[in-house]
Short mmCIF file of C-alpha atoms in Angstrom, two decimals:
data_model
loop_
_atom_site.label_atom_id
_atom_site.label_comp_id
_atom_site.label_asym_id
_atom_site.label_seq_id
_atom_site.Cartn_x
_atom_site.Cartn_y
_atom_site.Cartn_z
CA UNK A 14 -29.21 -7.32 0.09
CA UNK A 15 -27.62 -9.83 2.60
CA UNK A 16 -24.14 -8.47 1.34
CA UNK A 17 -22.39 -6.24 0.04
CA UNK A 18 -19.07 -6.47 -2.36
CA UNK A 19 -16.52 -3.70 -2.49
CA UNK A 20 -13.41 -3.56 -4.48
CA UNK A 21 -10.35 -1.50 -3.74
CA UNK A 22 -9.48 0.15 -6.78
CA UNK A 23 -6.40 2.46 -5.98
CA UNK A 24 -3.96 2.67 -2.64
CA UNK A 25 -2.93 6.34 -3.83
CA UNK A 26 -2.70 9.33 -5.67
CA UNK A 27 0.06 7.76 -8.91
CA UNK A 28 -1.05 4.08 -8.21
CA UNK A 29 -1.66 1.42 -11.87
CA UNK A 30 -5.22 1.62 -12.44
CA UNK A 31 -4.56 -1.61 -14.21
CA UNK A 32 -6.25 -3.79 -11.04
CA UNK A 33 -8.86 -1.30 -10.88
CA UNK A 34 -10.13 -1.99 -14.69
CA UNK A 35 -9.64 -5.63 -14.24
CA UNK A 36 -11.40 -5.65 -11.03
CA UNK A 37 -14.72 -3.93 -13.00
CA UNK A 38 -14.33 -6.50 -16.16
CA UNK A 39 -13.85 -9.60 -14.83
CA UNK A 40 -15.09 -9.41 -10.65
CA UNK A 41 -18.54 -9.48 -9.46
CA UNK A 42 -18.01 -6.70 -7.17
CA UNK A 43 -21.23 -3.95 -6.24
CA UNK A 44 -18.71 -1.02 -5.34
CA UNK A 45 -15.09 0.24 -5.84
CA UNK A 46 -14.10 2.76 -4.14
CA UNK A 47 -10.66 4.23 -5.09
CA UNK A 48 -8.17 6.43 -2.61
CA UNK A 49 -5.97 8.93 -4.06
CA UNK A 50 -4.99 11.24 -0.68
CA UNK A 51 -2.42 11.33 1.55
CA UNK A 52 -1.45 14.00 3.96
CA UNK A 53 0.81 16.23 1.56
CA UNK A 54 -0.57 15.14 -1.27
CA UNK A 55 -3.70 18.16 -0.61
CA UNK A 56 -1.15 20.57 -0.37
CA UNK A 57 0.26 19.43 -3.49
CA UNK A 58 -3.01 19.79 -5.16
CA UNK A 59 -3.51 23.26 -3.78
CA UNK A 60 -0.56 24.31 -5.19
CA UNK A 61 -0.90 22.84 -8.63
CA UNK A 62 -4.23 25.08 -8.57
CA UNK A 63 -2.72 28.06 -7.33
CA UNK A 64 -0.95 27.83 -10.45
CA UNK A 65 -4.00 26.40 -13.20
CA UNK A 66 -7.65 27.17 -11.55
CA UNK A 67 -8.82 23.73 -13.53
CA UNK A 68 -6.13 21.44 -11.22
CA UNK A 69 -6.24 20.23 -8.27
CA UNK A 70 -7.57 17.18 -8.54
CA UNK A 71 -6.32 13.67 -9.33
CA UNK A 72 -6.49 13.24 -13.06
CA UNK A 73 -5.58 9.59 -12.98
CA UNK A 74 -9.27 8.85 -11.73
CA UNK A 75 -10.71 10.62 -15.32
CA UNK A 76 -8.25 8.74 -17.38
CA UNK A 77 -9.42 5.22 -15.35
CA UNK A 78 -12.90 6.57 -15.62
CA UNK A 79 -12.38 6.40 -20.02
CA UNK A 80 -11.07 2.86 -19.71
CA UNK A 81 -14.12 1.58 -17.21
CA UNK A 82 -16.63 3.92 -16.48
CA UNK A 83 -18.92 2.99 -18.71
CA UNK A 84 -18.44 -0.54 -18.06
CA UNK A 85 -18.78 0.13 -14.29
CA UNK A 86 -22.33 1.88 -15.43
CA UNK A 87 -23.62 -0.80 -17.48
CA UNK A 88 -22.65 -3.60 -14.81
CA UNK A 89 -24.48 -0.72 -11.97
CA UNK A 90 -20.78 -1.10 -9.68
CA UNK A 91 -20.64 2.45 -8.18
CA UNK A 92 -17.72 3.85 -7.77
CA UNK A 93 -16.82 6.09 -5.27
CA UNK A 94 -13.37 7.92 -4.56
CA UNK A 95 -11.69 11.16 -2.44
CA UNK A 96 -9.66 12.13 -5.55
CA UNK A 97 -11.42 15.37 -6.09
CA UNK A 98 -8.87 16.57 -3.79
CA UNK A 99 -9.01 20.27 -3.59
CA UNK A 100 -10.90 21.28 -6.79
CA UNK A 101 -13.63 18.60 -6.19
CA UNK A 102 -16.27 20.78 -8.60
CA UNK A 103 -13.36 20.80 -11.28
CA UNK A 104 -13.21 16.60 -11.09
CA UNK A 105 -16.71 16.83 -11.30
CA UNK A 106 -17.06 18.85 -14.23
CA UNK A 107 -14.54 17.09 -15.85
CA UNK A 108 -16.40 13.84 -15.13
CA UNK A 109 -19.81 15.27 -16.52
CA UNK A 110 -18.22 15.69 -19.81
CA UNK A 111 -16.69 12.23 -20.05
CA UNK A 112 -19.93 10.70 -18.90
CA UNK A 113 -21.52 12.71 -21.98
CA UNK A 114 -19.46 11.53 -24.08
CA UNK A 115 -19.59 7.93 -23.13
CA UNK A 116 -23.62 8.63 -23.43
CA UNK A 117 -24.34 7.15 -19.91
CA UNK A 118 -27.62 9.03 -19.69
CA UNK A 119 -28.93 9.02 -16.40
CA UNK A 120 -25.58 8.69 -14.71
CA UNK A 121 -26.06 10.46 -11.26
CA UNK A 122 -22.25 11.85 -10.03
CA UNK A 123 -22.83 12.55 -6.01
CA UNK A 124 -20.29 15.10 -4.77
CA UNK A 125 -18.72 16.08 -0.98
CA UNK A 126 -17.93 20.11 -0.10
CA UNK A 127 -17.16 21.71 2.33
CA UNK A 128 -13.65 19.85 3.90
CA UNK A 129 -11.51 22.41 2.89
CA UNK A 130 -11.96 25.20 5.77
CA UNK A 131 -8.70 27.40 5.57
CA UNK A 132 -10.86 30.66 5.22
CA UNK A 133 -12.76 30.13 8.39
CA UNK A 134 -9.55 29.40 10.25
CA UNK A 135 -9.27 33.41 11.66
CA UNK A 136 -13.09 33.30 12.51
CA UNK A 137 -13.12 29.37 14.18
CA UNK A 138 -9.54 30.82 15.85
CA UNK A 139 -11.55 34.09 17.20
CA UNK A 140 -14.26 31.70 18.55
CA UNK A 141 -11.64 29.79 21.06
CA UNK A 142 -10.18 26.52 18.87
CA UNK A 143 -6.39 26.56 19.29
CA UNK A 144 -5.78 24.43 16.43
CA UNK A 145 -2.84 23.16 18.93
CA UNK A 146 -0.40 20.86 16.88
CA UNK A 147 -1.38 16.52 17.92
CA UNK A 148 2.49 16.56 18.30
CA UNK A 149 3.15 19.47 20.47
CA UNK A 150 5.29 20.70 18.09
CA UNK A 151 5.47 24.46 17.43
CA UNK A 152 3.23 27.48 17.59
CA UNK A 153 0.46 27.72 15.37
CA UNK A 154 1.23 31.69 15.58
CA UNK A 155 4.15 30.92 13.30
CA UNK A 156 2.67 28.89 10.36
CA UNK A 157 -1.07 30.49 10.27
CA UNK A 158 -0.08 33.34 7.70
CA UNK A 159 1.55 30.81 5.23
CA UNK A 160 -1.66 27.75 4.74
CA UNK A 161 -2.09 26.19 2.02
CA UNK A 162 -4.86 24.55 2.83
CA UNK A 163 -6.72 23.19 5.81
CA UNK A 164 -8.43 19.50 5.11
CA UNK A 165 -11.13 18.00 8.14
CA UNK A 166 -10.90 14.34 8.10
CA UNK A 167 -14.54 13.14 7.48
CA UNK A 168 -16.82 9.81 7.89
CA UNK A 169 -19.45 8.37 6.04
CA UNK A 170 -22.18 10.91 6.65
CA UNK A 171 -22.15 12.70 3.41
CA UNK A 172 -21.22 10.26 1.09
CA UNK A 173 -24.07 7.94 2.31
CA UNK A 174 -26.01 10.56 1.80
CA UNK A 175 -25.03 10.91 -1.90
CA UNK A 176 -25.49 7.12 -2.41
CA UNK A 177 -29.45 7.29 -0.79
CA UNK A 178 -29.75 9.83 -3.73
CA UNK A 179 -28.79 7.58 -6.08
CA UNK A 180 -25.40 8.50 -6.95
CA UNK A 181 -23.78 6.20 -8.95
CA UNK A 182 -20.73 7.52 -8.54
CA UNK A 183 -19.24 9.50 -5.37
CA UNK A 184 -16.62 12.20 -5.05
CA UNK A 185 -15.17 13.59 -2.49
CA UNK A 186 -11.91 15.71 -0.87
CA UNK A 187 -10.58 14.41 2.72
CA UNK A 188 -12.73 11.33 3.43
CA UNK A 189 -11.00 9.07 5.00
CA UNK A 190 -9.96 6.43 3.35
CA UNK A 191 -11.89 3.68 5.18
CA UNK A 192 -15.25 6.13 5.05
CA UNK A 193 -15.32 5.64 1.60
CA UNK A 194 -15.93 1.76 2.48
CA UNK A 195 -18.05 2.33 5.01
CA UNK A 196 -20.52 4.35 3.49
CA UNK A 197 -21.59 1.38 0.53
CA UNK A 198 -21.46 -1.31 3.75
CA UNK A 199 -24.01 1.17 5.38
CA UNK A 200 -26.42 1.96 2.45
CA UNK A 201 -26.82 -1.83 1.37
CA UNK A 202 -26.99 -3.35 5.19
CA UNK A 203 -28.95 -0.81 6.59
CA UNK A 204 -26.66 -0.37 9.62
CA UNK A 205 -27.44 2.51 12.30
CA UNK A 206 -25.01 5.28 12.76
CA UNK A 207 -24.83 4.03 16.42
CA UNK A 208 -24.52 0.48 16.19
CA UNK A 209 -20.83 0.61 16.48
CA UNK A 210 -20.00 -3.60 16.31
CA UNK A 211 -21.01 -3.22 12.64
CA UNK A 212 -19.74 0.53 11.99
CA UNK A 213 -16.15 -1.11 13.05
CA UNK A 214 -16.76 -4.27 11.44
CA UNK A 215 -17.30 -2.21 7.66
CA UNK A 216 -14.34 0.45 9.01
CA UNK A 217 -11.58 -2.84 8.90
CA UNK A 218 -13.10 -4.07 5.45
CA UNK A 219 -12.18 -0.64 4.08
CA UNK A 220 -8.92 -0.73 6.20
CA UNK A 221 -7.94 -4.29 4.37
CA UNK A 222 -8.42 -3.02 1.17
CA UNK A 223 -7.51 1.12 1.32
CA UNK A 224 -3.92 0.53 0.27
CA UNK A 225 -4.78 -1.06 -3.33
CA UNK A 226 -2.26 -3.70 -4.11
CA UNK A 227 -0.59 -4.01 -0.62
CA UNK A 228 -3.94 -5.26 0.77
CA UNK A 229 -3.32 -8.13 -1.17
CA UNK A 230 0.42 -9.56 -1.79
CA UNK A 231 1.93 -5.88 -2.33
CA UNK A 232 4.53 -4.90 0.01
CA UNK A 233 4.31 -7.72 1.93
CA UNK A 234 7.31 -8.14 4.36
CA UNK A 235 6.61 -11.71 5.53
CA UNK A 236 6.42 -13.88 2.33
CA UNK A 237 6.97 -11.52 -0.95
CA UNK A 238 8.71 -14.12 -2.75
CA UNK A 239 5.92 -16.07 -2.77
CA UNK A 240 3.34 -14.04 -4.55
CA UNK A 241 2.52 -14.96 -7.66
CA UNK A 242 1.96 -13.03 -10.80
CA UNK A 243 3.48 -9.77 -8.93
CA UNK A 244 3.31 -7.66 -12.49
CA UNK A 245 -0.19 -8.51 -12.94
CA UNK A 246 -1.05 -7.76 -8.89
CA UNK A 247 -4.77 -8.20 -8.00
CA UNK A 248 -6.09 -5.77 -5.71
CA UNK A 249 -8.35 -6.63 -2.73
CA UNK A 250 -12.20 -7.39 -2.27
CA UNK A 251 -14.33 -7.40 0.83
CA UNK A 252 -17.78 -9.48 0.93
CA UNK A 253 -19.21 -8.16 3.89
CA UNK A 254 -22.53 -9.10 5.91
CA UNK A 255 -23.97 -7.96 9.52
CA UNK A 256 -22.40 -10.85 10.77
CA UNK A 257 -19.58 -12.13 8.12
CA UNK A 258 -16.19 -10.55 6.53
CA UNK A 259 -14.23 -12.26 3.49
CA UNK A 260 -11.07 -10.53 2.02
CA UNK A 261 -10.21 -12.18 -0.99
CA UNK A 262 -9.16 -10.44 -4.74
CA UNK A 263 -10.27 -10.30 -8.41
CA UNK A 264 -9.99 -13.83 -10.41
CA UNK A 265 -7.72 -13.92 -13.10
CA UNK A 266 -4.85 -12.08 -12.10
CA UNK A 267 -1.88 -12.15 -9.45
CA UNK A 268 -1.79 -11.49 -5.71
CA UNK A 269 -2.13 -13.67 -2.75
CA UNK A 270 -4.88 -13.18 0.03
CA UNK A 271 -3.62 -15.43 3.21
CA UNK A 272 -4.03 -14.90 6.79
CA UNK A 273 -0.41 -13.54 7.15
CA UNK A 274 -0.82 -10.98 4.25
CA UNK A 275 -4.13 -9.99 5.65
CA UNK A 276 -2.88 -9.14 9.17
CA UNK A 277 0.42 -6.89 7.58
CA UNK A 278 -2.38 -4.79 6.31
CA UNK A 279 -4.18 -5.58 9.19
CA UNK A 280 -2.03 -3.94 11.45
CA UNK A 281 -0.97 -0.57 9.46
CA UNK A 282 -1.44 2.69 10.98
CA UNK A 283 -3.13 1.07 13.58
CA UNK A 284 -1.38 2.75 16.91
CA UNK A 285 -3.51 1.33 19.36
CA UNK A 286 -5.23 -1.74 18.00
CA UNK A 287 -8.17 -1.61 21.44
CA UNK A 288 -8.42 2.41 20.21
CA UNK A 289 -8.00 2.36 16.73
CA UNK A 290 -9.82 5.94 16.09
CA UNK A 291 -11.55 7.07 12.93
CA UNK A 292 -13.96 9.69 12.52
CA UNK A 293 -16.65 7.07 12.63
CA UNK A 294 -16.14 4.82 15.10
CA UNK A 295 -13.33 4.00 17.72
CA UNK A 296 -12.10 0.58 16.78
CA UNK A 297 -11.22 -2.88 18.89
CA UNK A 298 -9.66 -5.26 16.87
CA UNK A 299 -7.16 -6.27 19.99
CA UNK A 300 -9.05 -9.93 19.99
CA UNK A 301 -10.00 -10.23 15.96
CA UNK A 302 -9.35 -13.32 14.10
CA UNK A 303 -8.23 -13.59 10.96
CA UNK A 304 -8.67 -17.03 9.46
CA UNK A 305 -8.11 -18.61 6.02
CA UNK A 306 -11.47 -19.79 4.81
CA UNK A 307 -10.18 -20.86 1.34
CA UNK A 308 -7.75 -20.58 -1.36
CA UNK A 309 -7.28 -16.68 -1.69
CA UNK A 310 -9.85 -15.98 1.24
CA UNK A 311 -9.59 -15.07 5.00
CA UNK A 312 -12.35 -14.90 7.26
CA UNK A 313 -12.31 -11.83 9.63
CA UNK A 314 -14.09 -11.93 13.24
CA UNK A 315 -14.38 -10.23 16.24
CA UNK A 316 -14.19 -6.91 15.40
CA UNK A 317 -15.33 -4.24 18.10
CA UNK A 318 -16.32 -1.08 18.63
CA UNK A 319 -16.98 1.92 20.59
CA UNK A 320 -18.47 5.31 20.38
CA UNK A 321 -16.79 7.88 17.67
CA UNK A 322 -14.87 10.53 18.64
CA UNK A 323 -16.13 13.81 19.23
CA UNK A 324 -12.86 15.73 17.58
CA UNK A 325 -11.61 15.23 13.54
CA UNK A 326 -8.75 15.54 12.56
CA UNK A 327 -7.69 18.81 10.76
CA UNK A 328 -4.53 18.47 8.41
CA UNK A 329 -2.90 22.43 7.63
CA UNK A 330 -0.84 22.16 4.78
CA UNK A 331 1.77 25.44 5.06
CA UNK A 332 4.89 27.00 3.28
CA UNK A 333 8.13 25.80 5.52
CA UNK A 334 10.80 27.09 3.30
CA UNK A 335 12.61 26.29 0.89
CA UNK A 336 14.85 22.89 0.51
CA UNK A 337 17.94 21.70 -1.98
CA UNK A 338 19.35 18.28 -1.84
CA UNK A 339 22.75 16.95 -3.31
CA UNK A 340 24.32 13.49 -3.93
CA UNK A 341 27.84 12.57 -4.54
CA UNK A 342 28.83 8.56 -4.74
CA UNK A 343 31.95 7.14 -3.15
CA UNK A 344 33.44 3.58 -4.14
CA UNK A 345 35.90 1.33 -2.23
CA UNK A 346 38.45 1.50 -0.81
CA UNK A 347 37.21 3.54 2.50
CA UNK A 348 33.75 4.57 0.39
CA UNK A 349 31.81 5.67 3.86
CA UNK A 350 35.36 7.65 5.29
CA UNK A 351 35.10 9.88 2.14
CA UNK A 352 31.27 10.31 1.83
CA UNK A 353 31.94 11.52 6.12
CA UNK A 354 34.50 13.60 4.92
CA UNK A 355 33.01 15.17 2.36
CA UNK A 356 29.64 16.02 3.73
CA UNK A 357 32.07 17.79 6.45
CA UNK A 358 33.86 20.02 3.84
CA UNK A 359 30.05 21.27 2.84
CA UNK A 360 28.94 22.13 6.44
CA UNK A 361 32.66 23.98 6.34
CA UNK A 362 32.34 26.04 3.27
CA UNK A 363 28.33 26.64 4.80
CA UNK A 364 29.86 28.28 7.59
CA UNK A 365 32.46 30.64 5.88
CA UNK A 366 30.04 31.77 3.32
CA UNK A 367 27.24 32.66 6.27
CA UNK A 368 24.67 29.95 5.02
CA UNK A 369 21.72 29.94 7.50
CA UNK A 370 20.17 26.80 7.49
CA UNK A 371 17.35 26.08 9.27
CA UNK A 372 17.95 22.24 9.14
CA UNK A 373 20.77 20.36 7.65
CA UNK A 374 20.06 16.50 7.00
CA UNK A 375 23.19 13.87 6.08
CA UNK A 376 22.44 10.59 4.74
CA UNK A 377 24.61 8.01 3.69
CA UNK A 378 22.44 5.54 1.30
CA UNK A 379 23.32 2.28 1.02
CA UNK A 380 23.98 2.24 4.94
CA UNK A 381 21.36 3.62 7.07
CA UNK A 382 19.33 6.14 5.07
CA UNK A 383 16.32 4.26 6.25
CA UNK A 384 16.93 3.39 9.17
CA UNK A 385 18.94 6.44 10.66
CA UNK A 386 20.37 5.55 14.13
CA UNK A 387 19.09 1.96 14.53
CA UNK A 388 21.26 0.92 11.78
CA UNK A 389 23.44 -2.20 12.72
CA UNK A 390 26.98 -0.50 11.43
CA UNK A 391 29.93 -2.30 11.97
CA UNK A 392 33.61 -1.42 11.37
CA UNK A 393 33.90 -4.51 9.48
CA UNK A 394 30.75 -3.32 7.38
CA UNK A 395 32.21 0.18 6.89
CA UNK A 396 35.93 -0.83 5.83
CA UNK A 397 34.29 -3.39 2.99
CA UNK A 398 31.12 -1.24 1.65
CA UNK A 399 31.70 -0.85 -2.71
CA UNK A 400 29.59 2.36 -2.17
CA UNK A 401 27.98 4.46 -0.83
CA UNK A 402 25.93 7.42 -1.67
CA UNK A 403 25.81 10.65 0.57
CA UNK A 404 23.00 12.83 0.11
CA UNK A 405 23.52 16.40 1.94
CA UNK A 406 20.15 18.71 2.27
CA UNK A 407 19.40 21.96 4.15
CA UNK A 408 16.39 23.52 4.41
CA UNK A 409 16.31 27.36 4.90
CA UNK A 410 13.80 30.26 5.10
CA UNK A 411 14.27 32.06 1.76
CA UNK A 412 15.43 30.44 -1.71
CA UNK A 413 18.14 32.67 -1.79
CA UNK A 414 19.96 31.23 1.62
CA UNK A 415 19.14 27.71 -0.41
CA UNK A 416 21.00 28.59 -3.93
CA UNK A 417 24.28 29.10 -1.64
CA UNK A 418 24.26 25.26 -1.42
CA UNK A 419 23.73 24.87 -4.94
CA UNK A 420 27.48 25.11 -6.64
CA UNK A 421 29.12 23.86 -4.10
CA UNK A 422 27.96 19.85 -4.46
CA UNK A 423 30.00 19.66 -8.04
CA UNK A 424 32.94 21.04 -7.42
CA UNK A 425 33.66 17.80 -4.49
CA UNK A 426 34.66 15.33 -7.83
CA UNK A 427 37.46 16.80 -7.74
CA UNK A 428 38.15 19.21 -4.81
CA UNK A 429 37.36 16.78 -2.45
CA UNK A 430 38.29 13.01 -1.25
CA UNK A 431 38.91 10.89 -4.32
CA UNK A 432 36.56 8.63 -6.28
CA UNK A 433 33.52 10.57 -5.72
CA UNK A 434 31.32 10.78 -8.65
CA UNK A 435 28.03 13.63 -9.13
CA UNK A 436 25.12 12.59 -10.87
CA UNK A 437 21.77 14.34 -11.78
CA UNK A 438 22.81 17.69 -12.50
CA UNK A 439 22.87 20.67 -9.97
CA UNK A 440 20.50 20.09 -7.56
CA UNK A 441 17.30 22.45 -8.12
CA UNK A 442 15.61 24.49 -4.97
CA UNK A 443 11.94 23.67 -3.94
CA UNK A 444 9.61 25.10 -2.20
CA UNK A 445 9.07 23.04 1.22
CA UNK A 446 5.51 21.97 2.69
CA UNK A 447 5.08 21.43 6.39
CA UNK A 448 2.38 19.56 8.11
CA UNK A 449 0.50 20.77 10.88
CA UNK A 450 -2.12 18.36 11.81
CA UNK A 451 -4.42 19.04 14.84
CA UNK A 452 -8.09 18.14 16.26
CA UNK A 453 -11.60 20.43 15.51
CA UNK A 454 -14.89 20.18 16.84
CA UNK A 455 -17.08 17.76 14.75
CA UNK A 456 -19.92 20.94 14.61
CA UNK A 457 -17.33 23.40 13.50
CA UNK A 458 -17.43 21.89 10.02
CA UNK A 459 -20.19 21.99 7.44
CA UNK A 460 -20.16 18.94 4.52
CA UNK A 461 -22.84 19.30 2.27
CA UNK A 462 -24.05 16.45 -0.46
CA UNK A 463 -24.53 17.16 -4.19
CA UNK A 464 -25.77 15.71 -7.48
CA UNK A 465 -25.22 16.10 -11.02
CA UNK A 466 -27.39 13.87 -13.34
CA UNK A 467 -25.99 13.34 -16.53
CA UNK A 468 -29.15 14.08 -18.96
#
């Protein structure tokens, strides 16, 4: 094949798999591949199956697999995704008995283990890794009796490896989300593992089109007034060659694909765009060119790249403790003044009762929830707000300390400053997750490829 076609199906774990069915019915794509993970979202999963051995996965993929899978068969687009998660045999099982009963005889599911690795951690700690926090942040001493779950970051390796056995469609826990582009790019071009120009070149085609709908009008900061048909949004496709790249999108459907949309997603997550690391290749796109070849189509070029690294990433999931969060509203006159006031009367009544609180977080919404202490905030701005919403949390070590917060939010409509209104109930205490991500030696973890053939 001279090219290959991929589709980006999903941008995460609760994404519309609207695009994703359109894509198969009415695009001429080869592959979708579909990511569901994020860095807590594992830990979620572990927990769900902690609870129900069957979870753990995401169950959105099954329900898009009813509406398409067996078109996606017929038309021979294989479909590849990391939303096994952490019960990837469970997804798969589940899968083999949709496939049966969509009679797609001969379907070949290829399936990823072995990313999961929190019961080796005391035996890979005994042998001399640190598993030393990327931030510096913290002992691991403190958090390595409460994982979760411990998730490697992985490449293409063993889903290629499922797709040279025919798989016609891939699963998989931690890929990364660009591997899962990669690996198609690979197969049908033929690229070596070493011949990193090409290895970076399919890396940025899954970059462009990882994040689902913001890879093509979604999100966009620059021009989103512009896109067109935003409730029908198109998701993104890459036509890549050895020496080519085209992002465009699905016919039929809204979206915009333009050189400005294109480099947003270009740019996103990318630290260091001369060292832009992945598990399979160290990435250059500090000279690229991105170039509108068309209506709905950009041309990408000049994509470099350099040996892989010889670390992955490792992300521990762990209990931190338990959180509860509060809001009470304040309207004009003096709406900020109160919402100050009040979140002072809580830290107060904290103190007298003994509360120990790990962390205590304020947030005034409406003024600089998002952007904390870079806010512009003017006096002007502050003596004219309507509103304003303060949201007091704490986080402590046991759920008791936590349900000492609990009645005192309420009580502030009318034991507080006036006009202050409570909304949602009393808050509820949750368990907290931490993240603890740190580096591993690439021969410290075993992946091993699998396939189930649907008779």
């Amino acid at each position: 094949m001279g090219n290959v076609i991929i589709g980006g199906g999903q941008g995460f774990w609760g994404d519309s798999s609207d695009a994703a069915i359109h894509m198969v019915r009415r695009s001429n794509i080869n592959y979708m591949a579909c990511d569901y993970l994020a860095e807590l979202t594992l830990s979620l999963m572990a927990r769900q199956k902690l609870k129900n051995p069957k979870a753990g996965y995401a169950g959105d993929f099954i329900t898009m697999m009813k509406e398409c899978g067996k078109e996606a068969f017929d038309k021979k687009i294989t479909v590849l995704t990391n939303a096994g998660g952490m019960n990837i045999k469970g997804m798969v099982e589940e899968l083999g008995k949709l496939s049966s009963e969509q009679k797609l005889h001969g379907l070949k599911i290829g399936y990823v283990l072995g990313d999961e690795i929190s019961a080796d951690i005391p035996k890979l700690e005994a042998e001399g890794i640190p598993f030393q926090n990327i931030d510096d942040i913290g002992d691991f001493k403190e958090i390595k009796d409460k994982i979760y779950n411990a998730n490697v970051y992985f490449g293409h390796e063993p889903t290629l490896a499922c797709l040279k056995q025919g798989a016609n469609i891939v699963i998989t826990g931690r890929s990364t989300d660009s591997a899962l582009f990669l690996a198609p790019v690979m197969h049908e071009l033929g690229i070596a593992p070493d011949d990193w120009d090409n290895l970076a070149r399919g890396i940025m085609a899954g970059h462009l089109l990882e994040c689902g709908g913001q890879g093509a009008g979604g999100n966009f900061d620059y021009g989103w007034r512009d896109v067109p048909g935003m409730d029908e949004l198109g998701f993104p496709i890459a036509e890549v060659s050895k020496n080519d790249m085209i992002i465009t999108k699905a016919p039929d459907c809204g979206g915009l694909i333009t050189e400005k949309s294109c480099k947003e997603q270009f740019l996103y997550e990318v630290h260091d765009p001369a060292n832009y690391i992945t598990p399979d290749v160290t990435v250059d796109i500090s000279r690229a060119t991105l170039t509108q070849a068309g209506d709905d189509r950009v041309r990408v070029g000049n994509v470099k790249g350099k040996k892989r690294p010889d670390m992955l990433k490792l992300s521990i999931g762990y209990h931190a403790g338990y959180q509860v969060a509060g809001m009470l509203s304040f309207a004009w006159p003096d709406a900020y003044e109160k919402a100050q006031y009040a979140a002072e009367i809580l830290k107060k009544k904290m103190k007298r009762k003994g509360l120990l609180a790990e962390e205590i977080r304020v947030d005034y919404i409406g003024l600089n929830a998002l952007h904390l202490n870079v806010a512009e905030v003017s006096k002007e701005l502050l003596k004219n707000m309507n509103e304003v919403v303060m949201r007091f949390a704490i986080r402590t070590k046991t759920k008791e300390e936590a349900m000492k917060l609990v009645p005192e939010i309420a009580p502030l409509q009318l034991n507080g400053p006036p006009g202050a209104s409570f909304f949602g109930g009393r808050p509820k205490v949750t368990e907290q997750i931490g993240l603890w991500p740190t580096l591993i030696p690439r021969d410290a973890v075993k992946l091993t490829s699998h396939i189930l053939e649907i008779p």
